[in-house]
């Protein structure tokens, strides 16, 4: 392996091949601190050509590599295994905005650009890059594409897949495929771009991308509605979509337990209602006309919902600061959970129409199997995506309860699948959910996935042990 490392040093320079344990440490542990792998080295290329040369060296020496962006992934996809035989290939030095084309409404970027950097570069041109998630100050667009990240604006703009027109990829053979086409129509055979998006680094390394830009909305207005049940939240969603169409840009469900947890852990945050309600929905409307237009639309729709008895009460933010305060309640749910202790997390999706039935059925199933367990259920209801987390009963330690992870997963995921849902909505599979994927996907689907992997990466050097 000395020869391999010498070759790598020749490609990127000594400073960018890290093999001292202290230098490698920040790259080896996942974001939530659940797993620390070992690596032969961490490679930090500074150009696409260097990435390609490093991959050729890996192929020659049969060294497996783990592509890594911001290392904010939540499914153990971006960290190496425990063998010490893999290398981490960090993309963060590839961080240039290559071009902005405001007329084509596209931006061409390096894969290691931080999401926030891309949002800011778009805004500087008067445009919007709508992908937005709580990790945006640390995650990279290459990681967003490789996990097909979702976030808070999917309802209006779609997942990362829908925000990408073209890719540049280094193949497992170390060739550079330049598919950086800014075309909205391009039917010229198999869509290779779509293969690499969501592949979690198992088929190749994304080094660049052409992203879609949108006009900046003139105003965004937020409201918090209090409701009796998830079924009412679905009725509210339909009503809002009928009244507001594509102006509805956010629709987030939060249970009473979630907001109680936030109030307990972060007492300084606003408490919009005097009395608690069973469910809450955070709504966001964006207008390309004016703030007045957005407020008018929102008040009209909320009025109709109150009149029909779909909601109990609502608070409409009248300023940007108030809007931010309402969003903070939603964003602090994961933080409040983390402060309260570890729990068993599920990132699931369902047909939107079946979410209320899923919630009604799954809670009692869990209660039967784990009496007293507590559900932290919230998520992007408009996209059919729930974060359905299970915390221990009072009196049982969080650590002890984690021993039940497999059994809890089985109850939740069996229920998800029985409602036609998916066991991973936006975080991916990584190493964490590989067993669950094998359990639930059909042999036909798994075999097609394996065939694609074998065709593109016959040596199996691209992030082995992830997904498949
Ligand atoms: C606080 C917090 C909030 C989050 N919120 C959301 C959310 O709302 N929605 C959501 O979808 N996710 C969310 N995530 C998960 C995570 O941020 C996203 O998955 C993000 O897209 C990962 O980007 P990254 O650069 O950190 O990728 P990494 O974690 O470094 O890598 C993720 C995967 O992509 C691969 N990869 C990385 N870069 C490349 C590349 N250039 N080429 C090929 N493969 C590559 C890695 O091997 C790994 O399998 C959140 C995470 C945190 C910590």
Coordinates of C-alpha atoms and ligand atoms in Angstrom, one line a residue:
X1 CA 0.0 0.0 0.0
X2 CA 3.0 2.3 0.3
X3 CA 3.2 2.4 -3.5
X4 CA -0.4 3.3 -3.7
X5 CA 0.0 6.2 -1.2
X6 CA 3.1 7.4 -3.0
X7 CA 1.2 7.5 -6.2
X8 CA -1.6 9.5 -4.5
X9 CA 0.9 12.0 -3.1
X10 CA 2.3 12.4 -6.6
X11 CA -1.2 13.3 -7.8
X12 CA -2.4 15.8 -5.1
X13 CA 0.8 16.6 -3.2
X14 CA 1.8 15.5 0.3
X15 CA -0.4 18.0 2.1
X16 CA -3.6 16.5 0.7
X17 CA -3.0 12.8 1.5
X18 CA -3.8 12.5 5.2
X19 CA -2.8 9.3 7.0
X20 CA -2.0 10.4 10.5
X21 CA -4.8 9.3 12.8
X22 CA -5.4 12.8 14.3
X23 CA -5.6 14.3 10.7
X24 CA -8.0 11.6 9.5
X25 CA -10.3 11.7 12.6
X26 CA -12.7 14.4 11.5
X27 CA -13.5 12.4 8.4
X28 CA -14.2 9.0 10.0
X29 CA -17.1 9.6 12.4
X30 CA -20.7 10.2 11.1
X31 CA -22.6 13.3 12.0
X32 CA -24.6 11.8 14.8
X33 CA -21.6 10.1 16.3
X34 CA -23.0 6.6 16.0
X35 CA -20.1 5.0 14.1
X36 CA -16.3 5.6 13.7
X37 CA -14.6 3.8 10.8
X38 CA -10.9 3.4 10.0
X39 CA -9.2 4.5 6.8
X40 CA -6.0 3.9 4.9
X41 CA -5.9 7.6 4.1
X42 CA -8.1 10.7 3.4
X43 CA -7.5 12.1 -0.1
X44 CA -8.3 15.7 -0.8
X45 CA -8.1 16.5 -4.5
X46 CA -8.3 20.0 -5.7
X47 CA -9.4 19.5 -9.3
X48 CA -11.6 17.1 -11.4
X49 CA -8.4 15.8 -13.1
X50 CA -6.9 14.9 -9.7
X51 CA -10.2 13.1 -8.8
X52 CA -9.9 11.1 -12.0
X53 CA -6.2 10.2 -11.4
X54 CA -6.9 9.2 -7.8
X55 CA -9.7 6.9 -8.9
X56 CA -7.5 5.3 -11.5
X57 CA -4.9 4.7 -8.8
X58 CA -7.6 3.1 -6.6
X59 CA -8.7 0.9 -9.5
X60 CA -5.1 -0.2 -10.2
X61 CA -4.5 -1.1 -6.6
X62 CA -8.0 -2.4 -5.9
X63 CA -8.5 0.2 -3.1
X64 CA -12.1 0.9 -2.3
X65 CA -13.1 4.6 -1.9
X66 CA -15.7 6.4 0.0
X67 CA -16.7 9.8 -1.5
X68 CA -17.4 12.4 1.1
X69 CA -18.9 15.9 1.0
X70 CA -19.9 17.7 4.2
X71 CA -20.3 14.4 6.1
X72 CA -23.8 15.4 7.3
X73 CA -25.5 12.3 5.9
X74 CA -27.7 10.5 8.4
X75 CA -27.4 6.8 7.2
X76 CA -23.6 6.1 7.6
X77 CA -23.0 6.5 3.8
X78 CA -20.1 8.9 4.0
X79 CA -17.8 7.1 6.4
X80 CA -15.5 4.2 5.8
X81 CA -16.0 0.7 7.3
X82 CA -13.9 -0.7 10.1
X83 CA -11.4 -2.5 7.9
X84 CA -8.9 0.3 7.6
X85 CA -8.5 -0.7 3.9
X86 CA -10.7 2.0 2.3
X87 CA -9.8 5.6 1.5
X88 CA -12.1 8.6 2.0
X89 CA -12.1 10.9 -1.0
X90 CA -13.2 14.4 0.2
X91 CA -14.6 16.7 -2.4
X92 CA -14.7 19.9 -0.3
X93 CA -11.7 21.5 -2.1
X94 CA -13.7 21.5 -5.3
X95 CA -15.7 24.5 -4.3
X96 CA -16.1 27.0 -7.2
X97 CA -19.2 28.4 -8.7
X98 CA -18.2 27.9 -12.3
X99 CA -20.9 29.9 -14.1
X100 CA -24.3 31.6 -13.5
X101 CA -26.7 32.0 -16.5
X102 CA -29.6 34.1 -15.3
X103 CA -31.4 33.9 -18.7
X104 CA -31.2 30.1 -19.0
X105 CA -31.8 30.2 -15.2
X106 CA -29.0 27.8 -14.5
X107 CA -25.9 27.7 -12.4
X108 CA -22.9 25.4 -13.0
X109 CA -21.0 24.4 -9.8
X110 CA -18.3 22.2 -8.4
X111 CA -19.6 19.3 -6.3
X112 CA -17.8 20.4 -3.2
X113 CA -19.7 23.8 -3.0
X114 CA -21.6 24.2 0.3
X115 CA -25.3 24.5 -0.3
X116 CA -25.5 27.9 1.5
X117 CA -22.8 29.2 -0.8
X118 CA -24.9 28.2 -3.8
X119 CA -28.0 29.8 -2.4
X120 CA -26.1 33.0 -1.8
X121 CA -24.6 33.0 -5.3
X122 CA -28.1 32.5 -6.8
X123 CA -29.5 35.4 -4.6
X124 CA -26.6 37.7 -5.8
X125 CA -28.0 37.3 -9.3
X126 CA -31.6 37.9 -8.2
X127 CA -32.4 34.2 -8.4
X128 CA -33.5 31.5 -6.1
X129 CA -31.9 28.0 -5.7
X130 CA -34.7 26.5 -3.6
X131 CA -33.0 23.5 -2.0
X132 CA -33.0 24.2 1.7
X133 CA -32.3 22.0 4.8
X134 CA -31.1 22.5 8.3
X135 CA -27.6 21.2 7.3
X136 CA -27.2 23.8 4.5
X137 CA -24.2 25.5 6.2
X138 CA -22.2 22.3 6.0
X139 CA -23.6 19.9 3.4
X140 CA -22.3 20.0 -0.2
X141 CA -24.2 19.9 -3.4
X142 CA -22.4 16.7 -4.4
X143 CA -23.8 15.1 -1.2
X144 CA -27.2 16.6 -1.8
X145 CA -27.3 15.1 -5.3
X146 CA -25.9 11.8 -4.2
X147 CA -28.6 11.4 -1.5
X148 CA -31.3 13.2 -3.6
X149 CA -31.9 15.4 -0.6
X150 CA -35.4 16.8 0.1
X151 CA -35.7 19.5 2.7
X152 CA -38.4 22.2 3.2
X153 CA -39.2 23.3 -0.4
X154 CA -40.0 20.0 -2.1
X155 CA -43.7 20.7 -2.2
X156 CA -43.2 23.5 -4.6
X157 CA -39.8 22.8 -6.3
X158 CA -39.2 19.0 -5.9
X159 CA -36.2 17.0 -4.6
X160 CA -32.6 17.7 -5.6
X161 CA -33.1 15.4 -8.6
X162 CA -35.7 17.9 -10.0
X163 CA -33.3 20.8 -9.5
X164 CA -30.5 19.3 -11.6
X165 CA -30.2 19.5 -15.3
X166 CA -26.7 18.1 -15.9
X167 CA -23.8 16.3 -14.2
X168 CA -20.1 15.8 -14.5
X169 CA -19.0 12.4 -13.1
X170 CA -15.7 10.6 -12.6
X171 CA -16.5 7.0 -13.4
X172 CA -15.1 4.0 -11.4
X173 CA -12.5 3.6 -14.2
X174 CA -11.3 7.1 -13.6
X175 CA -12.7 8.6 -16.8
X176 CA -14.5 12.0 -16.8
X177 CA -18.0 12.1 -18.2
X178 CA -19.1 15.6 -18.9
X179 CA -22.8 15.7 -19.0
X180 CA -23.0 19.4 -17.9
X181 CA -25.9 20.2 -20.2
X182 CA -28.2 23.0 -19.2
X183 CA -31.1 21.6 -21.2
X184 CA -34.7 21.2 -20.1
X185 CA -35.4 18.8 -23.0
X186 CA -32.9 16.2 -23.9
X187 CA -34.3 12.8 -24.9
X188 CA -31.1 11.1 -26.2
X189 CA -31.2 7.7 -24.7
X190 CA -30.8 6.4 -21.1
X191 CA -30.8 9.2 -18.5
X192 CA -27.4 8.6 -17.0
X193 CA -27.7 11.7 -14.8
X194 CA -30.7 10.1 -13.0
X195 CA -28.6 7.0 -12.2
X196 CA -25.9 8.9 -10.4
X197 CA -28.4 11.1 -8.4
X198 CA -29.4 9.2 -5.3
X199 CA -26.7 6.6 -5.8
X200 CA -24.8 7.6 -2.6
X201 CA -21.4 7.4 -4.3
X202 CA -21.8 3.7 -5.3
X203 CA -21.6 4.3 -9.0
X204 CA -19.2 7.2 -9.5
X205 CA -18.1 10.5 -8.1
X206 CA -20.1 13.6 -8.9
X207 CA -17.6 16.5 -9.5
X208 CA -19.9 19.1 -11.1
X209 CA -23.5 19.9 -11.7
X210 CA -25.8 22.3 -13.7
X211 CA -28.6 23.4 -11.3
X212 CA -31.9 25.0 -12.0
X213 CA -32.6 28.5 -10.7
X214 CA -36.0 30.1 -10.1
X215 CA -37.3 33.7 -9.7
X216 CA -37.0 35.0 -6.2
X217 CA -40.5 35.2 -4.6
X218 CA -41.3 38.8 -3.6
X219 CA -42.7 37.7 -0.3
X220 CA -43.1 34.6 1.9
X221 CA -45.7 34.5 4.7
X222 CA -46.1 31.8 7.4
X223 CA -49.0 30.7 9.5
X224 CA -49.4 28.1 12.2
X225 CA -52.7 26.3 12.3
X226 CA -54.0 24.2 15.2
X227 CA -56.1 21.1 14.3
X228 CA -57.9 18.2 15.9
X229 CA -56.2 15.4 13.9
X230 CA -53.9 14.4 11.0
X231 CA -57.0 13.7 8.9
X232 CA -57.9 17.4 9.3
X233 CA -54.4 18.3 8.3
X234 CA -54.9 16.4 5.0
X235 CA -58.2 18.3 4.4
X236 CA -56.4 21.5 5.1
X237 CA -53.7 20.6 2.6
X238 CA -56.3 20.0 -0.2
X239 CA -58.1 23.2 0.7
X240 CA -54.8 25.2 0.7
X241 CA -53.7 23.7 -2.6
X242 CA -57.2 24.5 -4.1
X243 CA -57.0 28.1 -2.9
X244 CA -53.4 28.9 -3.4
X245 CA -52.0 26.5 -6.1
X246 CA -48.3 26.6 -6.4
X247 CA -48.0 29.6 -4.0
X248 CA -48.1 27.0 -1.2
X249 CA -44.4 26.4 -0.6
X250 CA -44.4 24.7 2.8
X251 CA -46.8 22.4 4.7
X252 CA -45.3 20.8 7.9
X253 CA -47.1 18.7 10.4
X254 CA -46.1 18.6 14.1
X255 CA -47.8 16.7 16.8
X256 CA -48.7 18.2 20.2
X257 CA -45.9 16.1 21.8
X258 CA -43.3 17.6 19.4
X259 CA -44.2 21.2 20.4
X260 CA -44.3 20.3 24.0
X261 CA -40.8 18.9 23.7
X262 CA -39.6 22.1 22.0
X263 CA -41.3 24.2 24.8
X264 CA -39.6 22.1 27.5
X265 CA -36.1 22.2 25.9
X266 CA -36.2 25.7 24.5
X267 CA -38.5 27.8 26.8
X268 CA -37.3 31.0 25.1
X269 CA -39.1 30.2 21.8
X270 CA -42.6 31.6 21.0
X271 CA -45.7 29.8 22.3
X272 CA -48.3 30.7 19.7
X273 CA -51.4 29.3 21.4
X274 CA -52.6 29.6 25.0
X275 CA -54.0 26.1 25.0
X276 CA -52.4 22.9 23.5
X277 CA -54.0 21.3 20.5
X278 CA -53.6 17.7 19.2
X279 CA -51.8 18.7 15.9
X280 CA -50.3 21.7 14.3
X281 CA -49.5 22.6 10.7
X282 CA -46.9 25.2 9.7
X283 CA -47.9 26.7 6.4
X284 CA -45.8 28.9 4.1
X285 CA -47.1 30.9 1.1
X286 CA -44.8 32.6 -1.4
X287 CA -45.9 35.3 -3.8
X288 CA -44.3 36.5 -7.0
X289 CA -46.4 39.7 -6.6
X290 CA -46.2 41.2 -3.2
X291 CA -46.5 40.7 0.6
X292 CA -50.0 42.1 0.5
X293 CA -50.9 39.4 -2.1
X294 CA -49.5 36.6 0.0
X295 CA -51.2 37.8 3.1
X296 CA -54.5 38.2 1.3
X297 CA -54.3 34.7 -0.2
X298 CA -53.3 33.2 3.2
X299 CA -56.0 35.0 5.2
X300 CA -58.7 34.0 2.7
X301 CA -57.7 30.3 2.8
X302 CA -57.4 30.2 6.6
X303 CA -60.8 31.9 6.8
X304 CA -62.3 29.2 4.6
X305 CA -60.6 26.4 6.8
X306 CA -62.0 28.0 10.0
X307 CA -65.5 28.3 8.5
X308 CA -65.5 24.6 7.5
X309 CA -64.2 23.5 10.9
X310 CA -61.0 22.0 9.5
X311 CA -58.8 23.9 11.9
X312 CA -59.4 25.0 15.5
X313 CA -57.3 28.2 15.4
X314 CA -54.5 29.9 13.5
X315 CA -51.8 32.5 14.0
X316 CA -50.6 34.3 10.8
X317 CA -47.2 35.9 11.0
X318 CA -47.3 39.6 10.2
X319 CA -43.6 40.2 9.9
X320 CA -40.4 38.4 8.7
X321 CA -39.3 38.0 12.3
X322 CA -42.6 36.4 13.3
X323 CA -42.3 34.0 10.3
X324 CA -38.8 33.1 11.3
X325 CA -40.1 32.5 14.9
X326 CA -42.7 30.0 13.6
X327 CA -40.2 28.2 11.5
X328 CA -37.9 28.0 14.5
X329 CA -40.5 25.9 16.3
X330 CA -40.3 23.3 13.4
X331 CA -36.6 23.4 13.1
X332 CA -36.1 23.0 16.9
X333 CA -37.9 19.6 17.0
X334 CA -34.8 17.6 16.0
X335 CA -32.7 19.7 18.4
X336 CA -35.1 19.2 21.2
X337 CA -35.1 15.5 20.6
X338 CA -31.3 15.4 20.7
X339 CA -31.3 17.3 24.0
X340 CA -33.9 14.9 25.4
X341 CA -31.8 11.8 24.5
X342 CA -31.4 9.3 21.7
X343 CA -34.4 7.8 20.1
X344 CA -35.2 5.4 17.2
X345 CA -35.6 7.4 14.0
X346 CA -37.6 6.7 10.9
X347 CA -37.6 8.8 7.7
X348 CA -40.6 7.4 5.9
X349 CA -42.8 8.4 3.0
X350 CA -46.4 7.4 2.3
X351 CA -49.0 8.3 -0.3
X352 CA -50.3 11.7 1.1
X353 CA -53.8 10.4 1.2
X354 CA -52.9 7.5 3.5
X355 CA -50.9 9.4 6.1
X356 CA -53.7 9.9 8.6
X357 CA -54.6 6.2 8.5
X358 CA -50.9 5.2 8.9
X359 CA -50.6 7.4 12.0
X360 CA -53.9 6.1 13.4
X361 CA -52.8 2.4 13.0
X362 CA -49.1 2.5 13.8
X363 CA -49.2 4.3 17.2
X364 CA -51.4 1.6 18.8
X365 CA -49.2 -1.2 17.2
X366 CA -46.2 0.3 18.9
X367 CA -48.0 0.9 22.1
X368 CA -48.9 -2.9 22.2
X369 CA -45.3 -3.9 21.5
X370 CA -43.6 -1.3 23.7
X371 CA -46.1 0.0 26.3
X372 CA -45.6 3.7 27.2
X373 CA -43.2 4.5 24.2
X374 CA -43.5 8.1 23.0
X375 CA -43.9 9.2 19.4
X376 CA -42.2 12.2 18.0
X377 CA -44.1 12.5 14.7
X378 CA -43.5 15.5 12.4
X379 CA -42.5 16.1 8.9
X380 CA -43.1 17.4 5.4
X381 CA -46.8 16.4 5.1
X382 CA -47.2 18.0 1.7
X383 CA -44.6 15.6 0.4
X384 CA -45.9 12.5 2.2
X385 CA -42.7 12.5 4.3
X386 CA -42.8 11.8 8.1
X387 CA -40.0 11.8 10.6
X388 CA -41.6 9.1 12.8
X389 CA -39.3 8.8 15.8
X390 CA -39.9 6.5 18.8
X391 CA -38.6 7.6 22.3
X392 CA -38.5 5.4 25.4
X393 CA -41.3 5.1 28.0
X394 CA -40.8 7.3 31.1
X395 CA -38.4 5.5 33.4
X396 CA -36.5 3.6 30.7
X397 CA -33.1 5.0 29.7
X398 CA -32.6 6.1 26.1
X399 CA -29.6 3.8 25.8
X400 CA -31.5 0.8 27.0
X401 CA -34.4 1.5 24.7
X402 CA -32.0 1.6 21.6
X403 CA -31.6 -2.2 22.1
X404 CA -35.1 -2.5 20.7
X405 CA -34.1 -0.8 17.4
X406 CA -34.6 -3.8 15.1
X407 CA -38.0 -4.7 16.7
X408 CA -39.2 -1.1 16.5
X409 CA -38.1 -0.8 12.9
X410 CA -40.0 -4.0 12.0
X411 CA -43.3 -2.6 13.5
X412 CA -42.9 0.8 11.8
X413 CA -41.5 -0.4 8.4
X414 CA -44.0 -3.3 8.1
X415 CA -46.8 -0.7 8.6
X416 CA -45.2 1.7 6.1
X417 CA -45.0 -1.0 3.5
X418 CA -48.6 -2.1 4.1
X419 CA -49.7 1.4 3.3
X420 CA -47.7 1.5 0.1
X421 CA -44.9 3.7 1.5
X422 CA -41.1 3.8 1.5
X423 CA -38.6 3.0 4.4
X424 CA -36.4 5.9 3.3
X425 CA -37.9 9.2 2.1
X426 CA -35.0 11.5 1.9
X427 CA -32.0 10.4 3.9
X428 CA -31.0 7.4 1.7
X429 CA -29.9 3.8 2.6
X430 CA -26.1 4.0 3.3
X431 CA -24.8 1.2 5.5
X432 CA -27.5 1.9 8.2
X433 CA -30.6 0.7 6.2
X434 CA -29.0 -1.8 3.9
X435 CA -30.6 -4.7 5.8
X436 CA -34.0 -3.1 5.7
X437 CA -33.7 -2.5 1.9
X438 CA -32.8 -6.1 1.3
X439 CA -35.8 -7.1 3.5
X440 CA -38.4 -5.0 1.7
X441 CA -37.3 -4.6 -2.0
X442 CA -38.4 -7.3 -4.4
X443 CA -35.8 -9.7 -5.9
X444 CA -36.6 -8.3 -9.3
X445 CA -35.8 -4.7 -8.2
X446 CA -32.7 -5.7 -6.2
X447 CA -31.3 -7.7 -9.1
X448 CA -31.7 -4.8 -11.5
X449 CA -29.9 -2.6 -9.0
X450 CA -27.1 -5.1 -8.7
X451 CA -26.8 -5.4 -12.5
X452 CA -26.4 -1.6 -12.8
X453 CA -23.7 -1.6 -10.0
X454 CA -21.8 -4.5 -11.6
X455 CA -21.9 -2.9 -15.1
X456 CA -20.6 0.5 -14.0
X457 CA -18.3 -0.6 -11.1
X458 CA -17.2 -4.2 -12.0
X459 CA -14.3 -4.0 -9.5
X460 CA -16.7 -2.9 -6.7
X461 CA -14.4 -0.1 -5.5
X462 CA -17.1 2.6 -5.3
X463 CA -18.4 3.0 -1.7
X464 CA -18.8 -0.8 -1.2
X465 CA -21.2 -1.9 1.6
X466 CA -23.5 1.0 1.0
X467 CA -27.1 0.5 -0.4
X468 CA -26.5 -3.0 -1.7
Ligands
LIG1 C1 -29.1 18.9 10.8 C2 -29.4 18.1 9.6 C3 -30.5 18.3 8.9 C4 -30.8 17.5 7.7 N1 -31.9 17.8 7.0 C5 -32.2 17.1 5.9 C6 -33.4 17.3 5.2 O1 -34.2 18.1 5.5 N2 -33.5 16.6 4.0 C7 -32.6 15.7 3.6 O2 -32.8 15.1 2.5 N3 -31.5 15.4 4.3 C8 -31.3 16.1 5.4 N4 -30.1 15.9 6.1 C9 -29.2 14.8 5.7 C10 -27.9 15.4 4.9 O3 -27.7 16.7 5.2 C11 -28.2 15.3 3.5 O4 -28.3 14.0 3.1 C12 -27.1 16.0 2.6 O5 -27.6 16.0 1.3 C13 -25.7 15.3 2.6 O6 -24.7 16.2 2.0 P1 -23.2 16.0 2.4 O7 -22.4 16.9 1.5 O8 -23.0 16.2 3.9 O9 -22.9 14.5 2.0 P2 -22.1 13.4 2.8 O10 -22.8 13.1 4.1 O11 -20.7 13.7 2.8 O12 -22.4 12.1 1.9 C14 -23.7 11.6 1.7 C15 -23.6 10.4 0.7 O13 -23.3 10.9 -0.6 C16 -22.0 10.4 -1.0 N5 -21.3 11.5 -1.7 C17 -21.0 12.7 -1.1 N6 -20.5 13.5 -2.0 C18 -20.4 12.8 -3.2 C19 -20.0 13.1 -4.5 N7 -19.5 14.3 -4.8 N8 -20.1 12.2 -5.4 C20 -20.6 10.9 -5.1 N9 -21.0 10.6 -3.9 C21 -21.0 11.6 -3.0 C22 -21.3 9.9 0.2 O14 -20.5 8.8 -0.1 C23 -22.5 9.4 1.0 O15 -23.0 8.1 0.6 C24 -29.8 16.6 7.3 C25 -28.7 16.4 8.0 C26 -28.4 17.1 9.2 C27 -27.2 16.8 9.9

